[in-house]
Amino acid sequence: MRARVLLGVAAVAAAGLCGWALFGMRDAAPQPPAPAFEAASDGSSPRPEEPVRADASDRPAMAELAPVEIAAVPTARARVTGVPPPPPDALVAVRGRVVDAVSGEPVAGITMGLLSRRPRTCTVKTDPEGRFATGAELSSGVVSVAHVPDNESPRFSARWAIEPTSFLATSRSAEESAAAKQPPEVVLAARAPERELAVDVKLPDGGAAAGASVSLTWGHREPPGRFRADGRCYEETDDYGRARFALFGPDAWERSFRIEADHRGTLASDVLTLDPPLGNAPPVLGLHPGGLLRVRAANDEGRPVAGVSLWIEVHDESGTVRGRAGETDARGECVFTALRSGCYAICALHPSTGEEIRREVDLARGAQETVDVRLTLAGMRLRLAGTVLDEFGYPLPGVAVRAQAAGEAWVALTTGEGGRFEFWGRPCDGVLVSAGGGFQDDRYEPDWIAVPCGTGGLAVRRLAKLEERSWPLQALDRGTGDPVAVGRVTLYRADTRGNPTAQQSFTLDAGVVELVYKQRDDLFYAVDAPGYLREQGPLADLVASAYGSGRLRVELERGFDRRLEIKDRITRRGVPHAFVAVGGAVIGTCDDKGVVHVHADAWPASARVEGAGYAPVTWDPDAAGFPGDVIWLEPLRSGN
């Protein structure tokens, strides 16, 4: 009995010791004394003594903190007011109606597919009043819309044209949601095709080829009888092996067609040519085993080379080029299947020199051919060797590195499995190396460097992996507020002088486009649209002004204003006193350095640029692209 008591006491003591070690020693700073209690004179329960209030002079001095202006921070202000900013991937609901593009009447029973980024897709069907609605199923931003053909409906068996093909769907704030219980309505115009062309695709055994990919090229016959292509579209056969093509335009019944198909990467068809007038019965396209082309890449020792970029192409009688891309595997091979007969050109990119190696082969119907590509380094020397590492020192394979030898063009190299790259060629004076110069590249150090020929052991390190951002942009007419019909948005990186060094363009469709880029501090934007002045500036300022709206908004003003440089194509110098004319009227004359500032109230479709001693050229501001501020003139020679 006594032993049990002693054990219990020891256990309690041990628990107390542990508790004191965990909690009693947690804070070594002295704690304020607990308030003392005194008994009340009336015999009531004891009450704590009043704490002694220290004078202000007795308190230790503390550094004063600067007040924080919460209202100046948009995110913090939104959280204080209880309205957090919408997340970038918020799901939104869409409602709208579909009307006929000709009559304006509602289109009932049409099925459409709505596609948003990430991607998120949903299918809707209009009611008898032409209206449709979705749940919170689509990602906020630009939503693409297309008609989904219905094989069971004679009216909607062929694909209708939907305008606009994309619209903007953004998440709303709490105030907007309270004011409008339903999302804004989107109005879409549907146009029925002027003609429907059906094609039946058959397997080699005569059965229906379901799921075959069919290509339709339309065009017209030139006077010598040569087919000239005007456009191309693709469709997939249904369960009955039939593909239906919707044809638009007043000349839909006067076009010539070329139709071809392939099935699951093994079967192919010959090219079927159709000239008007066409019969009522659908043409039949038969499939047969396609040709096979195997490309093998090896070095001087006969060992296979993996990761070689390949491109094969074939020209048809209309001049249209069809091609496929591929890459050699660990065995140095790449196989292209379901090929039609023809003369194929094979282009291989040498991974160590950046040069193109071309081969040609005639492929018969259903034949199999093998092409050997030798990636030789005979007669060359190692110009440069290095390794690309990440921010933690690990090798990075598949990184594009650009190199240029003195007097040669830039070539693109790709790092291998160990992050290593090599640049071979003839002896040269020096080599320029650039990493991370592309628009979608991360930041590397060094960004570019000049090294002597024969340098080895160059280390390129990635400083940071940049975060990818996505923002919808809306371009509006400043005067009317209507969306800009067509246009182009260019995002570019600029040097210290503001000259674009890397850029990427996005096409505006009905005034909206989804911009995808990597977050950088040196990004700028430029919006160009026919009939409007160019709008440009830092992208960060545009994003900062988009708080709470969920979209980037750019307003364009009508007019035309450009600063142009007219230069000699040979000497690269400015052409003094050259002039720019529109419709026979001169709108600007160059100064002594070949610089001219042109301004017009209306956007010119084209301008004529002339200079003494130079051949005149026609300049299209819309086709010039961005920045499009340099016009080259060809000097006239004796006898021209």
XYZ file of C-alpha atoms in Angstrom:
640
model
C 0.000 0.000 0.000
C 2.784 2.390 0.902
C 4.627 1.593 -2.323
C 1.540 2.517 -4.360
C 1.235 5.844 -2.537
C 4.881 6.637 -3.202
C 4.454 5.800 -6.904
C 1.429 8.088 -7.148
C 3.261 10.957 -5.480
C 6.230 10.487 -7.795
C 3.946 10.562 -10.854
C 2.276 13.778 -9.728
C 5.669 15.378 -9.084
C 6.936 14.370 -12.504
C 3.840 15.816 -14.173
C 4.256 19.064 -12.288
C 7.902 19.273 -13.282
C 7.016 18.800 -16.957
C 4.259 21.405 -16.760
C 6.623 23.910 -15.200
C 9.233 23.189 -17.881
C 6.705 23.683 -20.694
C 4.747 26.651 -19.417
C 6.645 28.210 -16.576
C 9.806 28.797 -18.584
C 8.086 29.768 -21.818
C 8.616 33.455 -21.215
C 11.665 34.534 -19.297
C 10.462 38.129 -19.018
C 9.035 39.050 -15.565
C 5.229 39.017 -15.415
C 3.227 41.770 -13.706
C 2.166 40.850 -10.139
C -1.274 39.428 -9.644
C -3.759 41.772 -8.008
C -3.946 41.397 -4.213
C -7.273 40.830 -2.548
C -8.431 42.421 0.722
C -11.464 41.578 2.806
C -14.330 43.993 2.765
C -15.291 45.688 6.036
C -18.883 44.566 5.653
C -17.900 40.926 5.471
C -18.678 40.587 1.790
C -16.476 38.752 -0.662
C -13.016 40.131 -1.128
C -12.399 42.630 -3.949
C -9.209 43.312 -5.853
C -7.218 46.395 -5.033
C -7.248 49.211 -7.563
C -4.212 48.891 -9.794
C -1.642 51.591 -9.442
C -1.750 53.763 -12.588
C 1.669 54.690 -13.753
C 2.332 58.241 -14.797
C 3.124 58.975 -18.418
C 6.643 59.902 -17.448
C 7.162 56.466 -15.887
C 6.358 54.565 -19.124
C 9.276 53.623 -21.332
C 9.621 55.615 -24.534
C 8.266 53.839 -27.666
C 8.853 54.707 -31.307
C 5.779 56.134 -32.963
C 4.537 54.283 -36.056
C 3.405 56.097 -39.173
C -0.339 55.847 -39.751
C -1.412 53.410 -42.449
C -3.770 54.789 -45.082
C -5.959 51.742 -45.641
C -8.100 53.621 -48.126
C -5.061 54.076 -50.362
C -4.628 50.331 -50.856
C -7.434 49.025 -53.153
C -7.260 45.439 -51.892
C -7.180 46.488 -48.237
C -10.024 49.001 -48.759
C -12.124 46.301 -50.409
C -11.589 43.919 -47.509
C -12.499 46.610 -44.956
C -15.720 47.437 -46.795
C -16.542 43.753 -47.067
C -16.219 43.560 -50.863
C -13.151 41.458 -51.695
C -11.809 41.757 -55.224
C -13.001 39.033 -57.601
C -10.554 36.139 -57.947
C -8.887 35.774 -61.344
C -10.587 32.426 -61.967
C -14.056 33.277 -60.660
C -16.925 31.326 -62.212
C -19.654 33.409 -63.823
C -23.083 32.816 -65.292
C -24.079 33.948 -68.793
C -27.503 34.583 -70.264
C -28.444 35.882 -73.683
C -30.520 35.442 -76.781
C -29.859 34.460 -80.380
C -31.459 36.302 -83.286
C -31.347 35.723 -87.018
C -28.734 37.940 -88.659
C -31.059 38.691 -91.622
C -34.574 38.904 -90.228
C -33.807 39.744 -86.589
C -36.255 37.083 -85.408
C -35.311 34.829 -82.458
C -33.676 31.526 -83.373
C -35.150 28.686 -81.356
C -33.608 25.259 -80.829
C -30.050 26.103 -81.843
C -27.273 24.474 -79.785
C -24.117 26.391 -78.981
C -20.859 25.605 -77.236
C -19.396 28.208 -74.879
C -15.690 27.917 -74.172
C -13.753 29.877 -71.553
C -10.155 29.641 -70.393
C -8.633 26.874 -68.242
C -10.715 25.533 -70.181
C -14.313 25.420 -69.027
C -16.953 24.464 -71.568
C -20.715 24.219 -71.441
C -23.424 23.568 -74.030
C -26.690 25.520 -74.195
C -29.823 25.339 -76.322
C -32.146 28.257 -76.984
C -35.810 28.204 -75.933
C -38.742 29.179 -78.207
C -37.885 32.855 -77.641
C -34.243 32.332 -78.612
C -32.952 32.791 -75.061
C -30.369 30.747 -73.196
C -28.780 30.796 -69.754
C -25.982 28.993 -67.955
C -25.111 28.453 -64.339
C -21.877 29.630 -62.753
C -19.900 27.341 -65.055
C -17.640 29.603 -67.128
C -14.386 31.245 -66.122
C -14.457 35.037 -66.107
C -12.880 36.655 -69.136
C -13.287 36.143 -72.856
C -15.785 33.423 -73.808
C -15.780 31.925 -77.311
C -19.047 30.777 -78.843
C -19.707 28.442 -81.772
C -22.668 26.564 -83.162
C -22.774 22.834 -82.426
C -24.366 21.029 -85.401
C -27.289 18.750 -84.674
C -27.434 15.753 -87.003
C -31.034 15.046 -85.990
C -32.226 18.490 -87.078
C -32.372 19.239 -90.819
C -32.211 22.962 -90.093
C -29.125 22.847 -87.888
C -27.257 19.912 -89.419
C -24.656 22.269 -90.913
C -22.702 24.747 -88.830
C -24.229 28.233 -88.623
C -22.097 31.363 -88.294
C -22.351 33.118 -84.925
C -21.437 36.794 -84.551
C -19.649 37.870 -82.513
C -17.549 34.760 -82.080
C -16.473 35.871 -78.579
C -17.724 38.137 -75.818
C -16.655 39.311 -72.374
C -18.013 37.732 -69.194
C -16.697 39.251 -65.972
C -17.516 38.713 -62.305
C -19.389 41.547 -60.622
C -18.984 43.257 -57.293
C -21.495 43.037 -54.460
C -23.110 46.379 -55.422
C -23.558 45.277 -59.033
C -24.967 41.924 -57.954
C -27.457 43.621 -55.643
C -28.562 46.103 -58.308
C -28.978 43.436 -61.000
C -30.146 40.029 -59.854
C -29.319 38.522 -63.244
C -26.161 38.866 -65.365
C -26.373 41.197 -68.400
C -27.835 39.714 -71.551
C -25.613 38.876 -74.520
C -27.130 39.260 -77.978
C -25.742 36.920 -80.653
C -26.569 36.961 -84.370
C -26.805 33.607 -86.176
C -26.490 33.308 -89.939
C -27.625 30.241 -91.865
C -25.255 28.956 -94.564
C -26.099 29.648 -98.194
C -25.178 26.077 -99.047
C -24.447 22.769 -97.343
C -21.954 20.304 -98.817
C -22.093 16.739 -97.454
C -19.320 14.178 -97.943
C -19.480 10.441 -97.159
C -16.216 8.836 -96.005
C -15.851 5.052 -96.362
C -13.426 2.582 -94.799
C -11.465 0.182 -97.023
C -14.102 -2.507 -96.367
C -16.912 -0.187 -97.418
C -18.143 0.647 -93.910
C -18.823 4.138 -92.594
C -15.722 5.906 -91.278
C -16.995 7.471 -88.058
C -14.712 10.038 -86.431
C -12.662 10.751 -89.561
C -11.099 14.201 -89.998
C -12.116 15.794 -93.299
C -10.486 18.852 -94.841
C -12.290 21.022 -97.393
C -10.344 23.567 -99.458
C -12.369 25.934 -101.591
C -11.213 28.215 -104.363
C -11.641 28.914 -108.045
C -10.105 28.010 -111.384
C -7.759 30.495 -112.972
C -7.928 30.968 -116.782
C -5.230 28.314 -117.495
C -7.290 25.853 -115.401
C -5.071 25.908 -112.304
C -6.864 25.609 -108.966
C -6.280 28.573 -106.632
C -7.162 28.096 -102.958
C -9.131 30.800 -101.131
C -9.810 29.126 -97.776
C -9.977 25.916 -95.803
C -12.160 24.412 -93.082
C -12.341 21.137 -91.161
C -15.123 18.894 -89.944
C -15.436 15.450 -88.344
C -17.684 12.690 -89.635
C -20.653 11.526 -87.575
C -21.612 7.939 -86.731
C -22.755 7.450 -90.327
C -19.439 8.599 -91.786
C -20.858 11.868 -93.121
C -19.236 15.290 -92.787
C -21.312 18.422 -93.429
C -19.701 21.695 -94.493
C -21.451 25.045 -94.267
C -20.650 27.409 -97.142
C -21.228 31.144 -96.898
C -21.131 33.949 -99.414
C -22.894 34.704 -102.703
C -20.362 32.629 -104.661
C -20.968 29.449 -102.644
C -22.442 27.711 -105.729
C -19.609 28.782 -108.026
C -16.610 27.501 -106.072
C -14.334 24.588 -106.796
C -13.406 22.197 -103.991
C -10.628 19.836 -102.956
C -11.542 17.312 -100.260
C -9.268 14.918 -98.345
C -9.592 12.881 -95.149
C -7.615 10.764 -92.700
C -8.748 8.354 -90.010
C -7.058 7.827 -86.626
C -3.524 8.252 -87.904
C -3.507 5.096 -90.068
C -5.832 5.604 -93.036
C -5.748 8.358 -95.633
C -7.599 9.273 -98.801
C -6.666 10.629 -102.174
C -7.562 14.224 -102.969
C -11.055 14.545 -104.446
C -11.533 17.547 -106.776
C -15.032 18.929 -107.418
C -15.906 21.632 -109.937
C -19.322 23.250 -110.467
C -21.999 22.310 -111.165
C -22.285 19.669 -108.442
C -24.915 16.983 -108.200
C -27.352 16.467 -105.347
C -25.823 13.191 -104.135
C -22.994 13.511 -101.556
C -19.604 12.558 -103.021
C -17.920 9.467 -101.583
C -14.347 9.596 -100.308
C -12.624 6.232 -99.906
C -9.880 5.579 -97.360
C -6.832 3.372 -97.805
C -3.753 2.570 -95.686
C -1.664 5.710 -95.586
C 2.022 6.004 -96.282
C 4.668 5.883 -93.571
C 7.800 7.994 -93.383
C 10.478 7.190 -90.792
C 13.216 9.771 -90.163
C 16.368 8.650 -88.342
C 18.927 11.128 -86.992
C 22.494 10.058 -86.129
C 25.831 11.767 -85.478
C 29.220 11.139 -87.095
C 29.727 8.020 -84.980
C 26.384 6.544 -86.014
C 24.806 7.044 -82.609
C 21.180 8.201 -82.471
C 20.468 11.830 -81.618
C 17.326 12.580 -79.619
C 15.378 15.829 -79.552
C 15.979 16.838 -83.169
C 13.197 19.098 -84.458
C 11.705 17.876 -87.740
C 9.306 19.336 -90.263
C 7.923 17.579 -93.347
C 5.891 19.301 -96.053
C 4.350 18.562 -99.415
C 3.108 20.900 -102.144
C -0.037 20.134 -104.105
C -0.949 21.402 -107.538
C -2.682 24.482 -106.137
C 0.481 25.617 -104.378
C -0.943 24.885 -100.926
C 1.639 23.586 -98.443
C 0.695 20.860 -95.973
C 3.148 19.998 -93.239
C 3.675 18.219 -89.947
C 6.110 18.762 -87.096
C 7.889 16.098 -85.057
C 10.862 15.349 -82.826
C 13.176 12.361 -82.649
C 12.890 10.058 -79.637
C 15.611 8.334 -77.598
C 16.310 6.023 -80.551
C 16.778 9.010 -82.844
C 13.623 8.180 -84.812
C 10.395 9.950 -85.653
C 7.569 8.272 -87.574
C 4.969 10.117 -89.656
C 1.914 8.047 -90.568
C -1.263 8.380 -92.683
C 0.581 10.256 -95.436
C -0.735 10.740 -98.935
C 1.351 10.162 -102.015
C 3.608 12.993 -103.088
C 7.098 14.457 -102.957
C 7.918 15.268 -99.334
C 10.621 17.669 -98.162
C 12.166 16.858 -94.770
C 13.783 19.652 -92.774
C 15.875 18.797 -89.690
C 17.314 21.421 -87.352
C 20.877 20.596 -86.293
C 20.885 20.830 -82.463
C 24.576 21.878 -82.304
C 24.867 24.293 -85.231
C 21.294 25.553 -85.633
C 21.447 24.956 -89.387
C 18.697 23.344 -91.461
C 19.346 20.008 -93.174
C 16.944 19.222 -96.013
C 16.116 15.911 -97.661
C 13.487 14.956 -100.248
C 11.673 11.685 -100.854
C 8.936 10.514 -103.246
C 6.270 8.615 -101.333
C 3.942 6.360 -103.323
C 0.430 5.494 -102.212
C 0.609 3.377 -99.042
C 4.408 3.073 -99.278
C 6.917 3.094 -96.408
C 10.175 5.000 -96.650
C 13.100 5.657 -94.312
C 15.231 8.803 -94.483
C 18.565 8.989 -92.667
C 19.740 12.417 -91.555
C 23.385 12.716 -90.574
C 24.146 15.492 -88.115
C 27.798 15.900 -88.898
C 30.351 18.108 -87.197
C 33.160 17.356 -89.652
C 35.335 20.374 -90.387
C 33.818 22.362 -87.532
C 35.066 23.403 -84.143
C 33.371 23.995 -80.821
C 32.546 27.688 -80.664
C 30.777 27.682 -77.319
C 29.635 25.219 -74.633
C 27.637 25.929 -71.513
C 24.931 24.885 -69.100
C 21.629 26.465 -68.101
C 20.743 26.150 -64.393
C 17.703 27.137 -62.395
C 17.714 29.411 -59.362
C 18.654 26.461 -57.120
C 21.524 25.214 -59.298
C 19.722 22.309 -60.992
C 20.094 21.849 -64.786
C 17.250 23.002 -67.016
C 16.579 20.946 -70.166
C 14.574 22.271 -73.105
C 15.582 25.936 -72.698
C 16.005 27.943 -75.910
C 19.384 29.662 -76.202
C 20.166 31.990 -79.118
C 23.702 32.344 -80.453
C 25.292 34.396 -83.210
C 28.761 34.170 -84.681
C 30.427 37.218 -86.174
C 28.996 37.905 -89.635
C 26.298 35.202 -89.382
C 22.616 35.135 -88.512
C 21.200 34.206 -85.124
C 20.507 30.505 -84.560
C 18.373 28.816 -81.907
C 19.834 26.076 -79.703
C 18.046 23.926 -77.126
C 19.558 22.561 -73.927
C 19.722 18.774 -73.502
C 18.895 16.518 -70.570
C 21.720 17.874 -68.412
C 20.916 21.477 -69.283
C 23.964 21.566 -71.589
C 24.169 23.274 -74.972
C 26.909 23.396 -77.606
C 27.447 25.711 -80.565
C 29.601 24.344 -83.409
C 30.733 25.939 -86.661
C 33.651 27.386 -88.553
C 36.276 29.314 -86.569
C 35.152 32.857 -85.837
C 36.243 35.889 -83.849
C 33.529 35.861 -81.184
C 30.046 34.673 -80.256
C 27.025 36.498 -78.884
C 24.807 34.466 -76.547
C 21.299 35.387 -75.419
C 18.994 33.554 -72.989
C 15.556 34.639 -71.918
C 15.134 37.148 -74.722
C 11.750 35.784 -75.820
C 8.460 37.306 -74.782
C 7.360 34.245 -72.782
C 10.816 33.473 -71.352
C 11.842 33.734 -67.722
C 14.633 35.964 -66.433
C 18.184 34.678 -66.922
C 21.603 35.956 -65.989
C 23.381 36.950 -68.127
C 20.639 38.156 -70.447
C 23.205 38.348 -73.256
C 26.987 38.148 -73.326
C 29.829 38.289 -75.868
C 32.505 35.593 -75.449
C 35.557 34.551 -77.491
C 35.230 31.629 -79.873
C 36.056 28.337 -78.145
C 34.687 29.321 -74.736
C 33.603 26.364 -72.614
C 31.899 26.051 -69.260
C 29.629 29.081 -69.640
C 26.968 29.041 -66.897
C 23.596 30.685 -67.489
C 21.392 30.864 -64.401
C 17.683 31.488 -64.223
C 17.046 34.304 -61.772
C 13.337 33.722 -61.331
C 10.475 31.756 -62.837
C 8.000 34.433 -63.800
C 4.331 34.039 -62.969
C 1.923 33.746 -65.886
C -0.945 36.226 -65.906
C -4.145 36.372 -67.927
C -6.366 39.432 -68.357
C -9.324 40.110 -70.667
C -9.003 43.391 -72.562
C -11.848 45.414 -74.024
C -11.295 48.134 -76.651
C -14.054 50.741 -77.022
C -14.716 53.798 -79.154
C -14.170 56.820 -76.916
C -16.901 58.828 -78.590
C -19.690 56.246 -78.864
C -18.675 53.598 -76.322
C -19.166 50.836 -78.908
C -16.690 47.929 -79.137
C -13.988 48.248 -81.773
C -14.785 45.787 -84.561
C -11.257 44.717 -85.516
C -7.841 45.521 -84.154
C -4.617 44.225 -82.707
C -3.093 44.373 -79.228
C 0.691 44.127 -78.945
C 2.508 43.429 -75.696
C 6.214 44.180 -75.862
C 9.329 44.513 -73.786
C 11.368 47.654 -74.332
C 14.966 48.696 -73.802
C 16.093 51.873 -72.088
C 15.235 53.921 -75.191
C 11.764 52.420 -75.503
C 12.545 50.297 -78.572
C 10.692 46.941 -78.627
C 12.996 43.983 -77.999
C 10.445 41.142 -77.761
C 6.744 41.272 -78.520
C 3.603 39.234 -79.029
C 0.395 40.264 -80.782
C -3.235 39.371 -80.023
C -6.177 39.886 -82.387
C -9.232 41.782 -81.179
C -12.507 40.024 -81.953
C -15.590 42.199 -81.455
C -13.515 44.438 -79.231
C -12.343 41.787 -76.737
C -9.289 39.557 -76.399
C -7.639 37.475 -73.684
C -4.052 38.556 -72.980
C -1.647 35.915 -71.661
C 1.812 36.999 -70.571
C 4.457 36.570 -67.910
C 4.559 39.201 -65.219
C 7.443 41.618 -65.794
C 8.146 45.209 -64.868
C 9.187 46.247 -68.394
C 6.012 45.274 -70.264
C 4.167 47.786 -72.430
C 0.988 47.581 -74.494
C -0.108 49.089 -77.811
C -3.610 48.921 -79.313
C -3.960 49.482 -83.065
C -7.269 49.536 -84.936
C -8.088 50.890 -88.403
C -9.677 54.317 -88.043
C -8.277 55.053 -84.576
C -5.205 56.588 -83.011
C -2.710 54.207 -81.443
C -3.046 53.854 -77.674
C -0.030 52.626 -75.743
C 1.681 52.771 -72.371
C 2.957 50.668 -69.445
C 0.914 47.542 -68.883
C 1.223 47.933 -65.104
C -0.716 51.221 -65.253
C -3.473 49.568 -67.278
C -3.745 46.709 -64.781
C -3.811 49.098 -61.824
C -6.735 51.013 -63.341
C -8.683 47.772 -63.870
C -9.270 47.135 -60.162
C -12.798 45.953 -59.396
C -13.886 45.655 -63.047
C -12.216 42.331 -63.825
C -11.057 43.552 -67.247
C -8.612 45.904 -68.898
C -10.337 48.792 -70.625
C -8.847 50.878 -73.452
C -10.684 53.734 -75.149
C -9.592 54.705 -78.664
C -10.029 58.057 -80.358
C -10.682 58.363 -84.063
C -7.965 59.722 -86.320
C -4.548 58.926 -87.727
C -1.216 60.103 -86.334
C 2.187 58.480 -86.909
C 5.862 59.377 -86.714
C 7.627 57.644 -89.619
C 11.227 57.155 -90.661
C 11.927 56.827 -94.400
C 15.239 54.972 -94.899
C 17.467 53.770 -97.716
C 17.409 49.965 -97.858
C 21.115 49.772 -98.821
C 22.749 52.410 -96.638
C 20.203 52.237 -93.789
C 20.221 56.029 -93.655
C 17.289 58.402 -93.686
C 16.028 59.712 -97.013
C 15.750 63.520 -96.769
C 12.787 65.350 -98.327
C 10.865 62.165 -99.119
C 7.108 62.705 -98.903
C 3.989 60.724 -98.018
C 0.846 61.204 -100.120
C -2.712 59.956 -99.745
C -5.081 60.232 -102.674
C -2.689 62.537 -104.522
C -2.408 64.976 -101.607
C 0.865 65.259 -99.681
C 0.307 64.826 -95.936
C 3.930 64.963 -94.803
C 7.503 65.687 -95.958
C 10.651 64.290 -94.329
C 13.279 66.449 -92.712
C 17.019 66.124 -93.314
C 17.135 62.913 -91.240
C 14.268 61.233 -93.069
C 11.741 61.686 -90.251
C 8.186 62.788 -90.978
C 5.130 63.270 -88.802
C 1.868 62.486 -90.622
C -1.555 63.399 -89.313
C -4.994 62.909 -90.835
C -8.575 63.049 -89.612
C -9.455 59.789 -91.392
C -7.476 56.536 -91.475
C -5.898 56.074 -94.938
C -6.322 52.693 -96.592
C -2.870 53.105 -98.132
C -0.264 55.813 -98.644
C 2.287 56.384 -101.376
C 5.869 57.130 -100.317
C 8.227 58.730 -102.844
C 11.751 60.096 -102.759
C 14.097 61.513 -105.384
C 16.199 58.679 -106.781
C 14.097 55.931 -105.218
C 11.350 53.632 -106.421
C 7.978 54.641 -104.937
C 6.292 52.200 -102.543
C 2.757 51.752 -101.270
C 2.497 51.659 -97.485
C -0.468 50.075 -95.697
C -0.569 51.222 -92.032
C -2.773 48.303 -91.018
C -0.448 45.665 -92.519
C 2.693 47.388 -91.201
C 2.209 45.901 -87.726
C 3.853 47.265 -84.608
C 5.701 49.537 -84.371
C 5.504 49.940 -88.169
C 7.297 53.271 -88.120
C 10.077 52.504 -90.647
C 9.547 52.505 -94.428
C 12.352 51.229 -96.662
C 12.933 52.674 -100.132
C 14.840 50.915 -102.907
C 17.374 53.181 -104.673
C 17.090 53.386 -108.446
C 20.033 52.114 -110.468
C 21.113 53.052 -113.998
C 19.013 51.242 -116.557
C 16.003 50.778 -114.218
